[in-house]
Coordinates of C-alpha atoms and ligand atoms in Angstrom, one line a residue:
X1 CA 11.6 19.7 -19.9
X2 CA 8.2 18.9 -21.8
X3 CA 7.3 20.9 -24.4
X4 CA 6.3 18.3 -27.1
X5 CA 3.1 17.0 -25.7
X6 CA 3.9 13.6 -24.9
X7 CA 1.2 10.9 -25.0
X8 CA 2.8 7.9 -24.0
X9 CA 1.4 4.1 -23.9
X10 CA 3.3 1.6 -22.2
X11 CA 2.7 -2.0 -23.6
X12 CA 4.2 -5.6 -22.6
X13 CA 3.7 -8.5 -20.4
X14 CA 2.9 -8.6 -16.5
X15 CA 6.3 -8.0 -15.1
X16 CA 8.3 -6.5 -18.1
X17 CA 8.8 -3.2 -16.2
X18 CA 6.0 -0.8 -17.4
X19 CA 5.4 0.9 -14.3
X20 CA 8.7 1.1 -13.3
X21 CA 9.8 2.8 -16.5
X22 CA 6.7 5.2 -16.7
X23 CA 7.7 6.1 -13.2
X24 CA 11.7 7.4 -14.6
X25 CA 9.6 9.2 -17.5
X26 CA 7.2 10.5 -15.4
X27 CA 9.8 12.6 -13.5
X28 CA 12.1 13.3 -15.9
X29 CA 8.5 14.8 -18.3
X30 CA 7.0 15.9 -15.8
X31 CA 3.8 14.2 -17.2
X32 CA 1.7 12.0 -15.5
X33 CA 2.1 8.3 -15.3
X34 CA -1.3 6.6 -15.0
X35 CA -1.7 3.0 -14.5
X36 CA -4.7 1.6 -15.2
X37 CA -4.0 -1.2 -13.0
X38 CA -4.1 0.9 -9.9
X39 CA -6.7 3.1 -10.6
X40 CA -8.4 -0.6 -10.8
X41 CA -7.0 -1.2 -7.0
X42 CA -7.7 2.2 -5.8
X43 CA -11.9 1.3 -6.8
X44 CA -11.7 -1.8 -4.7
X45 CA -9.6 -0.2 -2.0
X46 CA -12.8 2.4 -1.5
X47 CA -15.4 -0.6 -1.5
X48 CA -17.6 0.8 -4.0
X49 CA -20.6 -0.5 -5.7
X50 CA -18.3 -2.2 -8.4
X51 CA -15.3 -3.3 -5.9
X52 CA -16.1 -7.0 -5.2
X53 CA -16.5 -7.7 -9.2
X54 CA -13.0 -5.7 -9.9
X55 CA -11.3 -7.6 -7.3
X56 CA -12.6 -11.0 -8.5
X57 CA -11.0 -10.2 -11.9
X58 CA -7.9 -8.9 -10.8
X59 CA -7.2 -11.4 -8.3
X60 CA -7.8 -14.6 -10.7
X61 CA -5.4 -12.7 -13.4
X62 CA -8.4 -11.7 -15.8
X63 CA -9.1 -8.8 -17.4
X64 CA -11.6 -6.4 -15.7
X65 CA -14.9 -5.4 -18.1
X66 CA -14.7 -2.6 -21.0
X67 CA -17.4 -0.6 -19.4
X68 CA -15.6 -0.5 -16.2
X69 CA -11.9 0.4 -17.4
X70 CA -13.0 2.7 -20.4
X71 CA -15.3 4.9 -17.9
X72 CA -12.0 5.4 -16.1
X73 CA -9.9 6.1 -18.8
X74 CA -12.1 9.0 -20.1
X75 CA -12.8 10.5 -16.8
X76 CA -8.7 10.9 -16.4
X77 CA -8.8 11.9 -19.6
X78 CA -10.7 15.1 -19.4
X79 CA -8.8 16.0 -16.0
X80 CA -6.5 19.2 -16.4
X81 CA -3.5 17.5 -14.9
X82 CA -3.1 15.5 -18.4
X83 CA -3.2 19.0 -20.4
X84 CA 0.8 18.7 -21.0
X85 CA 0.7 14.9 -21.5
X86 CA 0.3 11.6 -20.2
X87 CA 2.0 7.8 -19.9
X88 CA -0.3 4.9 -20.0
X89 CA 0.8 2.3 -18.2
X90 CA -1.5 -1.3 -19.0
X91 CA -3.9 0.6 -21.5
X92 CA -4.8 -0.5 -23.9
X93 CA -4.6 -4.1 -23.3
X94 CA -6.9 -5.4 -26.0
X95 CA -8.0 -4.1 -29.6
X96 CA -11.2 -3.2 -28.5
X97 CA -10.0 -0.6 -26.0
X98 CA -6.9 0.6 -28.7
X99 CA -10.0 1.6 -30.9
X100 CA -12.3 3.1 -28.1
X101 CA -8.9 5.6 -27.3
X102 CA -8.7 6.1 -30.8
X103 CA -12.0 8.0 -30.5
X104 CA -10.7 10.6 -27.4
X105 CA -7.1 11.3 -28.2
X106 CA -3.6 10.8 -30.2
X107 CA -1.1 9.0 -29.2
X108 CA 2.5 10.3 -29.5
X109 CA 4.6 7.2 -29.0
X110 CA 4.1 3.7 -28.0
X111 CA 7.1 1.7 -26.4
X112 CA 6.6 -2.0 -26.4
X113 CA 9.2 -3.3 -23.8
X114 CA 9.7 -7.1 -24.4
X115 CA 10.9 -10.0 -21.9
X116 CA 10.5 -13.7 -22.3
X117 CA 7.8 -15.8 -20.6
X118 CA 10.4 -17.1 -18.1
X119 CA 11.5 -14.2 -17.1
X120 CA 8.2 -12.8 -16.4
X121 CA 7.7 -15.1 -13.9
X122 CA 11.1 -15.2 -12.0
X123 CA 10.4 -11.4 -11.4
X124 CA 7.0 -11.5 -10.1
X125 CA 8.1 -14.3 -7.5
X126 CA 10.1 -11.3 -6.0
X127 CA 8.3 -8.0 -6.5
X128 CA 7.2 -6.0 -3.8
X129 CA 4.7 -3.3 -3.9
X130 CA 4.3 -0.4 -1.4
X131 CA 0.5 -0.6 0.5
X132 CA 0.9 3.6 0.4
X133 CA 2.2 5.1 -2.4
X134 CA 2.4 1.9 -5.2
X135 CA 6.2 2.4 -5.5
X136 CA 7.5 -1.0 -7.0
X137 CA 10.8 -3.4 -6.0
X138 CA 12.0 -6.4 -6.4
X139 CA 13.5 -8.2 -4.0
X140 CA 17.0 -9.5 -6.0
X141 CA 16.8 -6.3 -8.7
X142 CA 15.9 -3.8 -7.0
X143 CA 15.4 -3.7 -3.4
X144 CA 14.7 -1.8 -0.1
X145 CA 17.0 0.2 1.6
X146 CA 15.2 -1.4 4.6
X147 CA 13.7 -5.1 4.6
X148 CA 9.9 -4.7 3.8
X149 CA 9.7 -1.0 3.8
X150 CA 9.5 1.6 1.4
X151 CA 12.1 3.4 0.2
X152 CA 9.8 6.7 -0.3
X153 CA 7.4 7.0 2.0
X154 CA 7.8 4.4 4.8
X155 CA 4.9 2.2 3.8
X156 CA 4.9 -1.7 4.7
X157 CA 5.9 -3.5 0.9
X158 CA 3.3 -5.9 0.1
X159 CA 2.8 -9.0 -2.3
X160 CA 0.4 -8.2 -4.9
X161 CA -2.9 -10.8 -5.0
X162 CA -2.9 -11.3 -9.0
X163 CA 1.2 -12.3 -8.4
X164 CA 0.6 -16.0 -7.6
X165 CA 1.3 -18.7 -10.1
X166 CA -2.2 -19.4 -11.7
X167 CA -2.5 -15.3 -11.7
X168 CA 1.1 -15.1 -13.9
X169 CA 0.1 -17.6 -16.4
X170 CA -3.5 -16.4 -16.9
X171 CA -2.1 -12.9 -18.0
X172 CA 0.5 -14.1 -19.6
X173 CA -2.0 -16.3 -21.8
X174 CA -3.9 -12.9 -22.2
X175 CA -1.2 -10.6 -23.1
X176 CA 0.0 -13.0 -26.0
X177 CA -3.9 -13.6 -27.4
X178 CA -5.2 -10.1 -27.1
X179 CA -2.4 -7.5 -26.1
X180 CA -0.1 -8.9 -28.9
X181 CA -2.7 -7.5 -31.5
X182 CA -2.7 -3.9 -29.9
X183 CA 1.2 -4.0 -30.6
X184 CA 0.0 -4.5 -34.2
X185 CA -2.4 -2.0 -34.3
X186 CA -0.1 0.7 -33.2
X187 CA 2.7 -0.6 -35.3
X188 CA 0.6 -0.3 -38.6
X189 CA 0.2 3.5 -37.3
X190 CA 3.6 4.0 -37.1
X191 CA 3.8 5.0 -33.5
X192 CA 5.8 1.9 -31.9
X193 CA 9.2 1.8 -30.3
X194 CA 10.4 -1.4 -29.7
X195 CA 12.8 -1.6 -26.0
X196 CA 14.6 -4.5 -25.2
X197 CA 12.9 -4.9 -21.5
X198 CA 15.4 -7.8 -20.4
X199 CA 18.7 -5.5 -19.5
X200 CA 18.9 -4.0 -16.0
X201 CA 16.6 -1.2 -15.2
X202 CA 19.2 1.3 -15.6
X203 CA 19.5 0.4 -19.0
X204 CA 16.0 0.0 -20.3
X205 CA 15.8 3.8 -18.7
X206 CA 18.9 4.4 -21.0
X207 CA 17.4 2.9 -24.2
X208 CA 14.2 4.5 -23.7
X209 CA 15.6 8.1 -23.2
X210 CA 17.4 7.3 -25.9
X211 CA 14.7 6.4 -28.1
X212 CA 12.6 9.3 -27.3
X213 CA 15.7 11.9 -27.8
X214 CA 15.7 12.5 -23.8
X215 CA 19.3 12.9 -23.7
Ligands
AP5_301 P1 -1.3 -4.1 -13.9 O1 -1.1 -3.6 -12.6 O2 -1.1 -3.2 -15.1 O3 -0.4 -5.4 -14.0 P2 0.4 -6.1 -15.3 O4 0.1 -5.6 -16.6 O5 0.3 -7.6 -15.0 O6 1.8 -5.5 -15.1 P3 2.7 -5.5 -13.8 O7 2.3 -4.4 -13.0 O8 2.6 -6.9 -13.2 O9 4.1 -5.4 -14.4 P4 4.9 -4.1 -15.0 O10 5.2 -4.4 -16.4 O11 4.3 -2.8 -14.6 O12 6.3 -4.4 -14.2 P5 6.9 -3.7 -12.9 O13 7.5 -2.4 -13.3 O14 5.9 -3.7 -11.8 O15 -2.7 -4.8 -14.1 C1 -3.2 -5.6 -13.1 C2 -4.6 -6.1 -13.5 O16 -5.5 -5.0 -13.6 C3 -4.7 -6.9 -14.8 O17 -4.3 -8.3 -14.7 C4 -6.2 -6.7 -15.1 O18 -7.0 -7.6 -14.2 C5 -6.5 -5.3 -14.7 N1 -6.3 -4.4 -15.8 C6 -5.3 -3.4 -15.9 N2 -5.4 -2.8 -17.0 C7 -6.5 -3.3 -17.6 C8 -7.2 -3.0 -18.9 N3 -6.7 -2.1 -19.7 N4 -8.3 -3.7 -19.2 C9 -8.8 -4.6 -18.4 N5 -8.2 -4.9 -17.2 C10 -7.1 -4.3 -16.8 O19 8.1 -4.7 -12.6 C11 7.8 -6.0 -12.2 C12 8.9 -6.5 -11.2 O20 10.2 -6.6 -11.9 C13 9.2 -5.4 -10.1 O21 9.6 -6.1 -8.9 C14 10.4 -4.6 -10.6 O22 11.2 -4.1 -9.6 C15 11.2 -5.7 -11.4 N6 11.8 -5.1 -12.6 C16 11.4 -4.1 -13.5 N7 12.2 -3.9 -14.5 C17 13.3 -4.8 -14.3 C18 14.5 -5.1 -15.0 N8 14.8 -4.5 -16.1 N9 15.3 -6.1 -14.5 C19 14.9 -6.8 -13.4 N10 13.8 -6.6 -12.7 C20 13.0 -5.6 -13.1

């Protein structure tokens, strides 16, 4: 059910529920969902050249280099899988990188879901990532049929590194000094949709299908 070329970004804070919402319009698109913050993870997981200075950044809550994330971006980019469309979950983050995908594509629609501070940080305390497949849970909101195992694959469910207390407040401190001016950037172009990120997960799903005449 895609025949309108979707180019998706997905912007907000750590923990507003970007990947689990590109995940709902992933399927229901049949697009699909990238996240820049595990193609970041998958570079360290294979130990290559550039691993050890990724990881550094990740793990202390930073963002990783331009060079390093844009190379990424453009080599999915020009992959036939993305022909129908795409969701971009955690890029762009920061004006600079906004501008650079300016230069290789449109964007169709930008949904900025938006959560308070605090609430960022009582759901990280509880997420729960598969080691296998990525899948996301939470362990109050949305958790595992069975204790420490995924749902979808069988994987063990892991603690991310970057979700310890110093990590949450550095990227909070980053999303509201750089990723706040992407918002404006794409708002000026006329592209953002604004999704009230603090309902249950159902919901958000509802309100964003909404939005994007899914229904
Ligand atoms: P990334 O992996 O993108 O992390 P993030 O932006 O901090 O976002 P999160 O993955 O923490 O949260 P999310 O919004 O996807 O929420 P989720 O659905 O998981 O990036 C990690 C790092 O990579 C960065 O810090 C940086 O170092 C680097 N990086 C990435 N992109 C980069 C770039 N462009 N440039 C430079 N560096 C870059 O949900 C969170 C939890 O809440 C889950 O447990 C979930 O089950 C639960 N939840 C979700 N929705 C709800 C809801 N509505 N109600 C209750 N619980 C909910």
């Amino acid at each position: 059910m895609n025949d309108k070329n979707y180019k998706i970004i997905m912007l907000g804070p750590p923990a507003s529920g970007k990947g689990t919402q590109a995940e709902f319009l992933s399927e229901k698109l049949k697009i699909p969902n990238i996240s820049v913050g595990q193609l970041l993870r998958d570079e360290v997981d294979k130990k290559g050249e550039r691993a050890a200075e990724i990881e550094e950044q990740m793990n202390s809550g930073g963002l990783v280099s331009n060079a390093i994330v844009n190379e990424l971006v453009k080599n999915k980019l020009s992959q036939d899988e993305i022909k129908q469309g795409f969701i971009f979950d955690g890029f762009p983050r920061i004006r600079i990188q906004a501008k650079y995908l300016d230069t290789l594509t449109d964007i169709s629609h930008v949904l900025h879901v938006e959560v308070s501070d605090q609430e960022v940080e009582n759901r990280l305390s509880g997420r729960r990532t598969c080691s296998e497949c990525g899948d996301v849970y939470h362990l109050k909101f949305n958790p595992p049929k069975q204790e420490d195992v995924c749902d979808k694959c069988g994987g063990k469910l892991e603690t991310r590194e970057d979700d310890t207390p110093a990590g949450i407040k550095k990227r909070l401190k980053i999303y509201h000094q750089e990723t706040e001016e992407v918002v404006e950037f794409y708002e000026k172009k006329g592209v953002l949709i604004k999704i009230n990120g603090e309902q249950p997960i159902e919901d958000v799903k509802k309100e964003i299908f909404s939005k994007l005449d899914l229904e």
